[in-house]
mmCIF file of C-alpha atoms and ligand atoms in Angstrom:
data_model
loop_
_atom_site.group_PDB
_atom_site.id
_atom_site.type_symbol
_atom_site.label_atom_id
_atom_site.label_comp_id
_atom_site.label_asym_id
_atom_site.label_seq_id
_atom_site.Cartn_x
_atom_site.Cartn_y
_atom_site.Cartn_z
ATOM 1 C CA MET A 3 -0.390 -0.332 -0.097
ATOM 2 C CA GLY A 4 1.327 3.529 -1.305
ATOM 3 C CA VAL A 5 1.303 6.737 0.782
ATOM 4 C CA VAL A 6 -1.608 8.065 -0.540
ATOM 5 C CA GLY A 7 -3.339 4.361 -0.431
ATOM 6 C CA LEU A 8 -2.024 5.136 4.370
ATOM 7 C CA LEU A 9 -3.885 8.227 3.920
ATOM 8 C CA ASN A 10 -6.816 7.281 2.527
ATOM 9 C CA LEU A 11 -7.411 4.744 5.000
ATOM 10 C CA LEU A 12 -6.216 6.686 7.908
ATOM 11 C CA LEU A 13 -8.538 9.887 5.993
ATOM 12 C CA THR A 14 -11.601 7.117 6.276
ATOM 13 C CA ALA A 15 -10.702 5.954 10.145
ATOM 14 C CA VAL A 16 -11.250 9.509 11.205
ATOM 15 C CA VAL A 17 -14.850 10.253 8.989
ATOM 16 C CA VAL A 18 -16.305 6.806 10.431
ATOM 17 C CA LEU A 19 -15.150 8.036 13.755
ATOM 18 C CA LEU A 20 -16.374 11.735 13.737
ATOM 19 C CA CYS A 21 -19.497 10.331 12.547
ATOM 20 C CA LEU A 22 -19.655 7.865 15.966
ATOM 21 C CA ALA A 23 -18.582 10.761 17.955
ATOM 22 C CA THR A 24 -21.047 13.171 16.434
ATOM 23 C CA PRO A 25 -25.119 12.093 19.157
ATOM 24 C CA ALA A 26 -27.766 12.541 16.149
ATOM 25 C CA VAL A 27 -28.535 16.051 14.823
ATOM 26 C CA THR A 28 -32.014 16.619 15.172
ATOM 27 C CA ARG A 29 -33.430 17.537 11.279
ATOM 28 C CA LEU A 30 -35.483 21.030 11.562
ATOM 29 C CA VAL A 31 -38.379 21.350 9.909
ATOM 30 C CA GLY A 32 -38.926 23.670 7.071
ATOM 31 C CA SER A 33 -40.751 26.734 7.507
ATOM 32 C CA TRP A 34 -43.369 28.007 5.619
ATOM 33 C CA MET A 35 -42.200 31.736 5.199
ATOM 34 C CA ASN A 36 -39.617 29.417 2.544
ATOM 35 C CA LEU A 37 -42.799 30.572 0.161
ATOM 36 C CA GLY A 38 -41.112 34.325 0.563
ATOM 37 C CA LEU A 39 -38.084 33.004 -0.282
ATOM 38 C CA GLN A 40 -37.807 30.119 -2.610
ATOM 39 C CA GLY A 41 -41.410 29.567 -3.061
ATOM 40 C CA TYR A 42 -41.847 33.580 -4.305
ATOM 41 C CA GLU A 43 -39.311 32.518 -7.243
ATOM 42 C CA VAL A 44 -41.561 29.419 -8.235
ATOM 43 C CA TRP A 45 -44.567 31.465 -9.271
ATOM 44 C CA ARG A 46 -42.291 34.010 -10.418
ATOM 45 C CA ASN A 47 -41.050 31.858 -13.506
ATOM 46 C CA PRO A 48 -43.492 28.685 -13.124
ATOM 47 C CA GLN A 49 -42.092 28.214 -16.412
ATOM 48 C CA ILE A 50 -38.749 26.785 -15.351
ATOM 49 C CA TYR A 51 -40.104 24.647 -12.732
ATOM 50 C CA LEU A 52 -42.652 23.286 -14.672
ATOM 51 C CA ILE A 53 -40.051 21.171 -16.320
ATOM 52 C CA GLY A 54 -39.252 18.796 -13.603
ATOM 53 C CA ALA A 55 -43.252 18.132 -14.470
ATOM 54 C CA GLN A 56 -43.829 17.581 -10.836
ATOM 55 C CA PRO A 57 -46.433 19.674 -9.350
ATOM 56 C CA LEU A 58 -45.532 23.175 -7.893
ATOM 57 C CA CYS A 59 -46.762 22.857 -4.759
ATOM 58 C CA THR A 60 -44.529 19.878 -3.767
ATOM 59 C CA GLN A 61 -41.398 21.290 -5.093
ATOM 60 C CA ILE A 62 -41.480 24.382 -2.034
ATOM 61 C CA ALA A 63 -39.075 23.196 1.161
ATOM 62 C CA GLY A 64 -40.993 23.967 4.206
ATOM 63 C CA LEU A 65 -44.795 23.651 3.789
ATOM 64 C CA SER A 66 -47.022 21.041 5.739
ATOM 65 C CA PRO A 67 -48.924 18.202 3.846
ATOM 66 C CA GLY A 68 -52.038 20.186 4.638
ATOM 67 C CA GLN A 69 -50.577 23.804 2.878
ATOM 68 C CA THR A 70 -49.034 21.335 0.243
ATOM 69 C CA LYS A 71 -53.059 20.563 -0.474
ATOM 70 C CA LEU A 72 -54.162 23.655 -0.045
ATOM 71 C CA CYS A 73 -50.978 25.572 -2.129
ATOM 72 C CA GLN A 74 -52.410 22.620 -4.613
ATOM 73 C CA LEU A 75 -56.118 23.937 -4.034
ATOM 74 C CA TYR A 76 -55.875 27.682 -4.675
ATOM 75 C CA GLN A 77 -52.608 27.601 -6.275
ATOM 76 C CA ASP A 78 -53.797 31.759 -7.900
ATOM 77 C CA HIS A 79 -53.294 32.638 -4.097
ATOM 78 C CA MET A 80 -49.914 31.418 -3.686
ATOM 79 C CA GLY A 81 -47.625 34.639 -5.176
ATOM 80 C CA SER A 82 -49.720 36.679 -2.959
ATOM 81 C CA VAL A 83 -49.266 34.425 -0.135
ATOM 82 C CA GLY A 84 -44.923 34.613 -1.078
ATOM 83 C CA ARG A 85 -45.697 38.154 -1.133
ATOM 84 C CA GLY A 86 -46.784 39.026 2.417
ATOM 85 C CA ALA A 87 -44.378 36.285 3.670
ATOM 86 C CA LYS A 88 -41.588 38.752 2.227
ATOM 87 C CA THR A 89 -42.908 41.868 3.371
ATOM 88 C CA GLY A 90 -43.404 40.530 6.856
ATOM 89 C CA ILE A 91 -39.627 38.796 6.660
ATOM 90 C CA HIS A 92 -38.719 42.836 5.377
ATOM 91 C CA GLU A 93 -40.558 44.083 8.336
ATOM 92 C CA CYS A 94 -38.853 41.878 10.571
ATOM 93 C CA GLN A 95 -35.423 42.737 9.771
ATOM 94 C CA TRP A 96 -36.326 46.802 9.846
ATOM 95 C CA GLN A 97 -38.207 46.707 13.190
ATOM 96 C CA PHE A 98 -34.843 44.270 14.125
ATOM 97 C CA ARG A 99 -32.415 46.775 11.744
ATOM 98 C CA HIS A 100 -30.313 47.921 15.756
ATOM 99 C CA ARG A 101 -30.740 44.536 17.425
ATOM 100 C CA ARG A 102 -28.881 41.845 18.164
ATOM 101 C CA TRP A 103 -30.930 39.267 17.181
ATOM 102 C CA ASN A 104 -31.866 40.990 13.493
ATOM 103 C CA CYS A 105 -34.268 38.719 12.387
ATOM 104 C CA SER A 106 -31.440 37.692 9.386
ATOM 105 C CA THR A 107 -33.021 34.225 7.200
ATOM 106 C CA VAL A 108 -30.702 31.593 5.795
ATOM 107 C CA ASP A 109 -30.016 29.884 2.877
ATOM 108 C CA ASP A 110 -32.291 26.777 3.250
ATOM 109 C CA SER A 111 -35.983 25.892 3.915
ATOM 110 C CA THR A 112 -35.843 26.952 7.726
ATOM 111 C CA VAL A 113 -35.879 30.598 7.069
ATOM 112 C CA PHE A 114 -34.636 32.004 9.679
ATOM 113 C CA GLY A 115 -31.834 28.706 11.055
ATOM 114 C CA PRO A 116 -32.158 26.957 14.540
ATOM 115 C CA VAL A 117 -32.494 29.758 16.105
ATOM 116 C CA LEU A 118 -35.921 30.344 15.765
ATOM 117 C CA GLN A 119 -36.928 27.185 17.136
ATOM 118 C CA ILE A 120 -36.242 28.344 19.811
ATOM 119 C CA PRO A 121 -39.757 29.251 21.344
ATOM 120 C CA SER A 122 -38.456 32.883 22.390
ATOM 121 C CA ARG A 123 -39.774 35.709 22.075
ATOM 122 C CA GLU A 124 -38.190 36.757 18.980
ATOM 123 C CA ALA A 125 -39.957 33.409 17.013
ATOM 124 C CA ALA A 126 -42.847 35.029 17.978
ATOM 125 C CA PHE A 127 -42.583 38.711 16.503
ATOM 126 C CA ALA A 128 -41.603 36.391 13.916
ATOM 127 C CA HIS A 129 -45.123 34.201 13.240
ATOM 128 C CA ALA A 130 -47.397 37.161 13.595
ATOM 129 C CA ILE A 131 -45.427 39.738 11.263
ATOM 130 C CA ALA A 132 -45.438 36.581 8.627
ATOM 131 C CA SER A 133 -48.933 35.850 9.527
ATOM 132 C CA ALA A 134 -49.683 39.776 8.896
ATOM 133 C CA GLY A 135 -47.642 39.826 6.061
ATOM 134 C CA VAL A 136 -50.148 37.696 4.464
ATOM 135 C CA VAL A 137 -53.349 38.742 6.126
ATOM 136 C CA ASN A 138 -51.852 42.209 3.748
ATOM 137 C CA SER A 139 -51.268 40.317 0.438
ATOM 138 C CA VAL A 140 -54.280 38.636 0.329
ATOM 139 C CA SER A 141 -56.437 41.426 0.982
ATOM 140 C CA ARG A 142 -55.089 43.539 -1.265
ATOM 141 C CA ALA A 143 -54.836 41.019 -4.255
ATOM 142 C CA CYS A 144 -58.886 40.319 -3.241
ATOM 143 C CA ARG A 145 -59.749 44.256 -4.443
ATOM 144 C CA ASP A 146 -57.442 44.235 -7.417
ATOM 145 C CA GLY A 147 -59.001 40.936 -8.809
ATOM 146 C CA GLN A 148 -55.963 38.576 -9.134
ATOM 147 C CA LEU A 149 -57.370 36.072 -7.536
ATOM 148 C CA SER A 150 -59.935 33.682 -8.103
ATOM 149 C CA THR A 151 -61.939 32.902 -4.785
ATOM 150 C CA CYS A 152 -63.033 36.796 -3.833
ATOM 151 C CA GLY A 153 -63.435 40.390 -4.676
ATOM 152 C CA CYS A 154 -63.593 43.605 -3.019
ATOM 153 C CA SER A 155 -64.740 43.842 1.336
ATOM 154 C CA PRO A 156 -68.320 42.742 2.111
ATOM 155 C CA ALA A 157 -67.551 45.287 5.466
ATOM 156 C CA ARG A 158 -70.974 46.886 5.914
ATOM 157 C CA ARG A 159 -70.802 50.735 5.878
ATOM 158 C CA PRO A 160 -69.498 51.395 9.489
ATOM 159 C CA LYS A 161 -72.335 53.141 11.760
ATOM 160 C CA ASP A 162 -70.508 56.886 12.470
ATOM 161 C CA LEU A 163 -69.866 57.512 9.056
ATOM 162 C CA ASN A 164 -71.205 60.767 7.993
ATOM 163 C CA LYS A 165 -74.263 60.675 6.747
ATOM 164 C CA GLU A 166 -73.806 62.536 2.998
ATOM 165 C CA TRP A 167 -70.876 60.114 2.017
ATOM 166 C CA ILE A 168 -71.487 57.082 0.675
ATOM 167 C CA TRP A 169 -70.003 53.590 0.780
ATOM 168 C CA GLY A 170 -69.002 52.234 -2.299
ATOM 169 C CA GLY A 171 -65.505 51.928 -3.994
ATOM 170 C CA CYS A 172 -63.631 48.401 -3.849
ATOM 171 C CA GLY A 173 -62.057 48.330 -0.247
ATOM 172 C CA ASP A 174 -59.545 45.592 1.432
ATOM 173 C CA ASN A 175 -60.616 42.611 1.548
ATOM 174 C CA VAL A 176 -59.602 41.995 5.585
ATOM 175 C CA GLU A 177 -62.439 39.730 6.084
ATOM 176 C CA TYR A 178 -61.306 36.947 3.609
ATOM 177 C CA GLY A 179 -57.579 37.381 3.987
ATOM 178 C CA TYR A 180 -58.255 36.965 7.653
ATOM 179 C CA LYS A 181 -59.682 33.649 6.343
ATOM 180 C CA PHE A 182 -57.843 32.393 4.009
ATOM 181 C CA THR A 183 -54.334 32.911 5.492
ATOM 182 C CA GLN A 184 -55.884 31.189 9.096
ATOM 183 C CA GLY A 185 -56.362 28.057 7.159
ATOM 184 C CA PHE A 186 -53.335 28.410 5.258
ATOM 185 C CA VAL A 187 -50.711 29.088 7.975
ATOM 186 C CA ASP A 188 -52.958 27.523 10.870
ATOM 187 C CA VAL A 189 -53.677 24.036 9.411
ATOM 188 C CA ARG A 190 -49.298 23.003 10.494
ATOM 189 C CA GLU A 191 -50.445 23.138 13.546
ATOM 190 C CA ARG A 192 -53.543 21.883 14.011
ATOM 191 C CA GLU A 193 -52.182 18.582 11.858
ATOM 192 C CA LYS A 194 -50.246 16.818 14.700
ATOM 193 C CA ASN A 195 -51.262 15.493 17.501
ATOM 194 C CA TYR A 196 -49.097 16.034 20.511
ATOM 195 C CA LYS A 197 -48.936 14.923 23.613
ATOM 196 C CA ARG A 198 -51.419 17.098 25.925
ATOM 197 C CA GLY A 199 -49.207 18.927 28.276
ATOM 198 C CA SER A 200 -46.441 18.750 26.110
ATOM 199 C CA PRO A 201 -43.745 21.005 24.989
ATOM 200 C CA LYS A 202 -44.242 20.223 22.063
ATOM 201 C CA GLN A 203 -47.806 21.278 22.064
ATOM 202 C CA GLY A 204 -47.164 23.970 23.654
ATOM 203 C CA ARG A 205 -44.986 25.221 20.981
ATOM 204 C CA GLN A 206 -47.697 24.612 18.543
ATOM 205 C CA LEU A 207 -50.097 26.374 21.473
ATOM 206 C CA MET A 208 -47.502 29.661 20.833
ATOM 207 C CA ASN A 209 -47.240 29.854 17.089
ATOM 208 C CA LEU A 210 -51.375 29.473 16.802
ATOM 209 C CA HIS A 211 -51.615 32.159 19.088
ATOM 210 C CA ASN A 212 -49.202 34.634 17.358
ATOM 211 C CA ASN A 213 -50.296 33.665 14.154
ATOM 212 C CA GLU A 214 -53.115 35.627 15.214
ATOM 213 C CA ALA A 215 -52.323 38.287 17.011
ATOM 214 C CA GLY A 216 -50.675 38.933 14.122
ATOM 215 C CA ARG A 217 -53.679 39.055 11.166
ATOM 216 C CA ARG A 218 -55.277 41.241 14.593
ATOM 217 C CA ALA A 219 -52.655 43.966 14.063
ATOM 218 C CA VAL A 220 -54.041 43.979 10.010
ATOM 219 C CA ILE A 221 -57.013 44.481 11.274
ATOM 220 C CA ARG A 222 -56.368 47.430 14.245
ATOM 221 C CA ARG A 223 -54.874 49.244 11.465
ATOM 222 C CA THR A 224 -57.450 48.587 9.017
ATOM 223 C CA ARG A 225 -59.038 51.883 8.645
ATOM 224 C CA VAL A 226 -61.643 54.069 6.371
ATOM 225 C CA ASN A 227 -60.241 56.314 3.792
ATOM 226 C CA CYS A 228 -62.570 58.708 1.708
ATOM 227 C CA LYS A 229 -62.080 60.164 -1.390
ATOM 228 C CA CYS A 230 -63.588 63.274 -2.823
ATOM 229 C CA HIS A 231 -65.569 63.708 -5.794
ATOM 230 C CA GLY A 232 -67.148 66.625 -7.619
ATOM 231 C CA VAL A 233 -66.410 69.523 -10.363
ATOM 232 C CA SER A 234 -62.825 71.217 -9.872
ATOM 233 C CA GLY A 235 -62.239 69.478 -6.081
ATOM 234 C CA SER A 236 -65.328 71.019 -5.834
ATOM 235 C CA CYS A 237 -65.735 67.836 -3.177
ATOM 236 C CA SER A 238 -69.509 67.762 -4.261
ATOM 237 C CA LEU A 239 -69.291 63.748 -3.727
ATOM 238 C CA ILE A 240 -67.600 61.521 -0.954
ATOM 239 C CA THR A 241 -67.198 57.946 -1.095
ATOM 240 C CA CYS A 242 -65.443 56.055 1.529
ATOM 241 C CA TRP A 243 -64.130 52.265 1.585
ATOM 242 C CA GLN A 244 -62.077 49.695 3.855
ATOM 243 C CA GLN A 245 -58.515 50.190 3.613
ATOM 244 C CA LEU A 246 -55.550 48.532 4.818
ATOM 245 C CA ALA A 247 -52.963 50.533 6.657
ATOM 246 C CA PRO A 248 -49.363 50.847 5.154
ATOM 247 C CA PHE A 249 -46.902 48.064 6.301
ATOM 248 C CA ARG A 250 -45.037 49.571 8.155
ATOM 249 C CA GLU A 251 -47.343 50.673 10.765
ATOM 250 C CA VAL A 252 -48.557 47.127 11.722
ATOM 251 C CA GLY A 253 -45.355 46.364 11.840
ATOM 252 C CA ASP A 254 -45.043 49.076 14.765
ATOM 253 C CA LEU A 255 -47.958 48.203 16.116
ATOM 254 C CA LEU A 256 -46.195 43.896 17.048
ATOM 255 C CA LYS A 257 -43.083 45.863 17.299
ATOM 256 C CA ASP A 258 -45.069 47.088 20.669
ATOM 257 C CA LYS A 259 -46.389 43.647 21.597
ATOM 258 C CA TYR A 260 -42.931 42.418 20.864
ATOM 259 C CA ASP A 261 -41.561 44.470 23.848
ATOM 260 C CA GLY A 262 -44.379 44.020 26.484
ATOM 261 C CA ALA A 263 -45.003 40.401 24.757
ATOM 262 C CA THR A 264 -46.357 38.003 28.202
ATOM 263 C CA GLU A 265 -44.036 34.631 29.170
ATOM 264 C CA VAL A 266 -46.854 32.002 29.351
ATOM 265 C CA LYS A 267 -46.054 28.367 30.523
ATOM 266 C CA ILE A 268 -48.069 24.764 28.922
ATOM 267 C CA ASN A 269 -49.931 23.381 32.083
ATOM 268 C CA ARG A 270 -50.822 19.736 32.766
ATOM 269 C CA ARG A 271 -54.444 20.811 31.013
ATOM 270 C CA GLY A 272 -52.930 21.574 27.646
ATOM 271 C CA LYS A 273 -53.952 25.118 27.852
ATOM 272 C CA LEU A 274 -51.275 27.965 28.419
ATOM 273 C CA GLN A 275 -51.239 29.598 31.426
ATOM 274 C CA VAL A 276 -48.926 33.249 32.798
ATOM 275 C CA LYS A 277 -45.779 31.550 33.904
ATOM 276 C CA HIS A 278 -45.815 35.003 36.600
ATOM 277 C CA PRO A 279 -49.190 35.235 38.350
ATOM 278 C CA GLN A 280 -48.355 38.764 38.946
ATOM 279 C CA PHE A 281 -48.864 39.919 34.882
ATOM 280 C CA ASN A 282 -51.677 40.346 33.131
ATOM 281 C CA VAL A 283 -53.377 37.265 31.287
ATOM 282 C CA PRO A 284 -52.510 38.012 27.493
ATOM 283 C CA THR A 285 -55.295 39.308 25.440
ATOM 284 C CA ALA A 286 -56.213 37.583 21.574
ATOM 285 C CA GLU A 287 -54.030 40.537 20.056
ATOM 286 C CA ASP A 288 -50.506 40.348 22.617
ATOM 287 C CA LEU A 289 -47.418 38.175 21.712
ATOM 288 C CA VAL A 290 -46.546 35.055 23.742
ATOM 289 C CA TYR A 291 -43.092 32.990 24.409
ATOM 290 C CA LEU A 292 -42.926 30.076 26.132
ATOM 291 C CA ASP A 293 -38.944 30.060 27.032
ATOM 292 C CA GLU A 294 -36.014 33.078 27.359
ATOM 293 C CA SER A 295 -34.264 34.185 24.565
ATOM 294 C CA PRO A 296 -30.696 32.435 23.852
ATOM 295 C CA ASP A 297 -27.396 35.551 23.738
ATOM 296 C CA TYR A 298 -26.900 37.072 20.992
ATOM 297 C CA CYS A 299 -24.189 38.373 22.125
ATOM 298 C CA ARG A 300 -21.446 35.447 20.574
ATOM 299 C CA ARG A 301 -22.069 33.585 17.526
ATOM 300 C CA ASN A 302 -23.018 30.220 19.249
ATOM 301 C CA ASN A 303 -23.423 27.076 16.180
ATOM 302 C CA THR A 304 -26.282 24.724 18.669
ATOM 303 C CA VAL A 305 -28.583 27.574 19.425
ATOM 304 C CA GLY A 306 -27.849 29.358 15.538
ATOM 305 C CA SER A 307 -26.580 32.733 16.986
ATOM 306 C CA LEU A 308 -24.409 34.336 14.899
ATOM 307 C CA GLY A 309 -23.261 36.831 17.691
ATOM 308 C CA THR A 310 -22.766 40.626 17.369
ATOM 309 C CA GLN A 311 -19.146 40.504 15.451
ATOM 310 C CA ASP A 312 -18.898 43.577 12.820
ATOM 311 C CA ARG A 313 -22.130 44.406 13.089
ATOM 312 C CA ILE A 314 -21.959 49.013 12.619
ATOM 313 C CA CYS A 315 -23.001 50.712 15.584
ATOM 314 C CA ASN A 316 -23.587 54.042 16.388
ATOM 315 C CA LYS A 317 -21.396 55.262 19.334
ATOM 316 C CA SER A 318 -22.905 58.402 20.152
ATOM 317 C CA SER A 319 -26.462 56.172 21.127
ATOM 318 C CA GLN A 320 -26.871 54.994 24.455
ATOM 319 C CA GLY A 321 -30.109 52.390 23.203
ATOM 320 C CA MET A 322 -29.752 49.799 20.998
ATOM 321 C CA ASP A 323 -27.742 50.575 17.899
ATOM 322 C CA GLY A 324 -25.227 51.940 20.186
ATOM 323 C CA CYS A 325 -21.664 50.468 20.338
ATOM 324 C CA GLY A 326 -21.980 49.733 24.085
ATOM 325 C CA LEU A 327 -25.336 47.225 24.038
ATOM 326 C CA LEU A 328 -24.583 46.216 20.569
ATOM 327 C CA CYS A 329 -21.717 44.926 21.709
ATOM 328 C CA CYS A 330 -21.905 43.405 24.650
ATOM 329 C CA GLY A 331 -19.082 45.264 26.577
ATOM 330 C CA ARG A 332 -16.888 43.934 24.693
ATOM 331 C CA GLY A 333 -15.583 47.644 23.164
ATOM 332 C CA TYR A 334 -15.821 47.905 19.093
ATOM 333 C CA ASN A 335 -12.556 49.024 16.146
ATOM 334 C CA SER A 336 -13.183 52.789 14.492
ATOM 335 C CA GLN A 337 -12.123 52.836 11.051
ATOM 336 C CA LYS A 338 -12.139 55.757 8.332
ATOM 337 C CA VAL A 339 -13.756 55.411 5.761
ATOM 338 C CA LYS A 340 -15.237 57.336 2.572
ATOM 339 C CA LEU A 341 -18.063 57.884 1.058
ATOM 340 C CA HIS A 342 -19.186 59.406 -1.860
ATOM 341 C CA GLU A 343 -22.184 61.196 -1.955
ATOM 342 C CA ARG A 344 -24.611 63.043 -4.431
ATOM 343 C CA CYS A 345 -24.419 67.034 -3.821
ATOM 344 C CA HIS A 346 -24.486 69.852 -5.101
ATOM 345 C CA CYS A 347 -27.847 69.996 -7.536
ATOM 346 C CA LYS A 348 -29.247 72.047 -9.991
ATOM 347 C CA PHE A 349 -31.587 72.301 -11.939
ATOM 348 C CA HIS A 350 -31.650 73.034 -15.705
ATOM 349 C CA TRP A 351 -34.687 74.343 -17.480
ATOM 350 C CA CYS A 352 -35.831 72.236 -19.040
ATOM 351 C CA CYS A 353 -35.439 68.751 -17.674
ATOM 352 C CA TYR A 354 -32.443 67.543 -16.060
ATOM 353 C CA VAL A 355 -31.244 67.332 -12.595
ATOM 354 C CA GLU A 356 -26.873 68.086 -12.337
ATOM 355 C CA CYS A 357 -25.042 66.815 -9.047
ATOM 356 C CA LYS A 358 -21.196 66.731 -8.231
ATOM 357 C CA THR A 359 -19.439 64.132 -6.061
ATOM 358 C CA CYS A 360 -18.625 65.038 -3.365
ATOM 359 C CA THR A 361 -16.292 62.649 -0.660
ATOM 360 C CA ARG A 362 -17.659 62.981 2.896
ATOM 361 C CA ILE A 363 -15.554 60.652 5.069
ATOM 362 C CA VAL A 364 -17.080 59.319 8.331
ATOM 363 C CA ASP A 365 -15.694 57.192 11.329
ATOM 364 C CA LEU A 366 -17.370 53.340 11.724
ATOM 365 C CA HIS A 367 -17.664 51.374 14.397
ATOM 366 C CA THR A 368 -18.055 47.507 14.112
ATOM 367 C CA CYS A 369 -18.174 45.632 17.613
ATOM 368 C CA LYS A 370 -14.799 43.528 18.976
HETATM 369 C C1 NAG B 414 -24.895 27.034 23.232
HETATM 370 O O1 NAG B 414 -25.564 27.483 23.943
HETATM 371 C C2 NAG B 414 -25.935 26.296 24.528
HETATM 372 C C3 NAG B 414 -27.028 26.299 24.974
HETATM 373 O O2 NAG B 414 -26.980 27.546 25.200
HETATM 374 C C4 NAG B 414 -24.769 26.489 25.892
HETATM 375 O O3 NAG B 414 -24.937 25.229 26.592
HETATM 376 C C5 NAG B 414 -23.511 26.558 25.255
HETATM 377 O O4 NAG B 414 -22.157 26.155 25.850
HETATM 378 C C6 NAG B 414 -23.004 27.697 24.588
HETATM 379 N N1 NAG B 414 -22.013 27.457 23.387
HETATM 380 C C7 NAG B 414 -20.763 28.177 23.305
HETATM 381 C C8 NAG B 414 -20.096 27.990 22.778
HETATM 382 O O5 NAG B 414 -21.078 28.765 23.448
HETATM 383 C C1 NAG B 415 -27.439 40.507 10.619
HETATM 384 O O1 NAG B 415 -26.483 40.225 11.968
HETATM 385 C C2 NAG B 415 -25.893 39.617 11.017
HETATM 386 C C3 NAG B 415 -24.980 39.184 12.134
HETATM 387 O O2 NAG B 415 -23.966 39.522 12.644
HETATM 388 C C4 NAG B 415 -24.916 40.043 9.922
HETATM 389 O O3 NAG B 415 -24.194 39.719 9.297
HETATM 390 C C5 NAG B 415 -25.762 40.458 8.660
HETATM 391 O O4 NAG B 415 -25.193 42.013 8.086
HETATM 392 C C6 NAG B 415 -26.537 42.003 9.968
HETATM 393 N N1 NAG B 415 -27.699 42.663 8.901
HETATM 394 C C7 NAG B 415 -28.103 43.313 8.752
HETATM 395 C C8 NAG B 415 -29.321 43.965 7.728
HETATM 396 O O5 NAG B 415 -27.524 44.484 9.549
HETATM 397 C C1 NAG B 416 -26.639 57.356 16.755
HETATM 398 O O1 NAG B 416 -27.221 57.815 17.971
HETATM 399 C C2 NAG B 416 -27.265 59.630 18.147
HETATM 400 C C3 NAG B 416 -28.229 59.400 19.369
HETATM 401 O O2 NAG B 416 -28.981 58.825 19.917
HETATM 402 C C4 NAG B 416 -27.554 60.006 16.692
HETATM 403 O O3 NAG B 416 -28.505 61.696 17.483
HETATM 404 C C5 NAG B 416 -27.472 59.751 14.800
HETATM 405 O O4 NAG B 416 -28.259 60.514 14.366
HETATM 406 C C6 NAG B 416 -27.012 58.879 15.594
HETATM 407 N N1 NAG B 416 -26.293 58.118 14.293
HETATM 408 C C7 NAG B 416 -26.893 57.844 13.259
HETATM 409 C C8 NAG B 416 -26.043 57.320 11.984
HETATM 410 O O5 NAG B 416 -27.914 56.634 12.944
#
């Protein structure tokens, strides 16, 4: 046996030993929110994915059996579901952009990686905002006539609307968006029967509660919008309809709910109950969580925490984005970077804008 053969043998031995030494890794379950990443591409370019001639819905990792079935039944809804999940994920990243956990996604069907398998406050927020995103996009798609099974909102005229104003026009169909999302997002939690009072059942109830809180946040922020008609803006006619709020407002509301989230536990009767009795019982609009968050300061591959090393921090801020808190007291590195910006812009008649490029040197601080 030559040197190469010996090396191969040794390597094989090492690999076998390594395999024996690693404890069985629990396979992570994919998330339906993958519709907002992979699924989004599938629905944008169905031609590419149809080549395999497998039905589209079975090609998206992360859907539960019930969700795959609903996907097949409501194929025309899936673009909206994907867009909704994506909107939710982006809003999550905006709301948490200055925090230790910043809602970053990973490149697989779990979407957020192992860290959200922990039933934490952050997991609560992620479920709520994704569910809200879907209500939002499906309600709007109904109004825009993109879905075969719904149209304008059936909402009744609000009692306190000015008598002279007309309740008309085509409103966002939040009623349908709510119902559809409830069916689609919650089905994966409802299709499994866990032992009553077990941690798995706890997680199931936690997800259901937070999904609902997300949907309700959209409803809570939905409003009545009115428009003037009439010759040259005389406003002789006013029509009103139901309209979704900009999604940022839903994100802000859920962020408040995140800050005030309630820690709960699963009891032997298989119900969630408040862990510390001095706190109020959460309503259906509040977020709930079962476990404390992991340490987001340091990288820990076991729990999936990325840590905050190399994150940009604000030296003069005392808040979460400040170098003190974001870097968890480890300190920070500073460097000077050149920024190129458009400046001294002049408007030329007619019609273009001419700018110069200015260079500015700024201090950039990143966590150690
Ligand atoms: C990672 O987190 C787990 C669970 O909190 C902890 O037991 C472990 O010590 C951590 N590992 C490192 C390297 O910090
Ligand atoms: C979020 O944090 C991770 C890990 O620290 C970092 O790689 C990523 O760039 C951050 N994302 C944003 C949008 O700041
Ligand atoms: C840094 O924080 C200070 C104080 O909170 C704030 O006034 C400033 O705008 C922040 N700078 C950046 C770049 O966000």
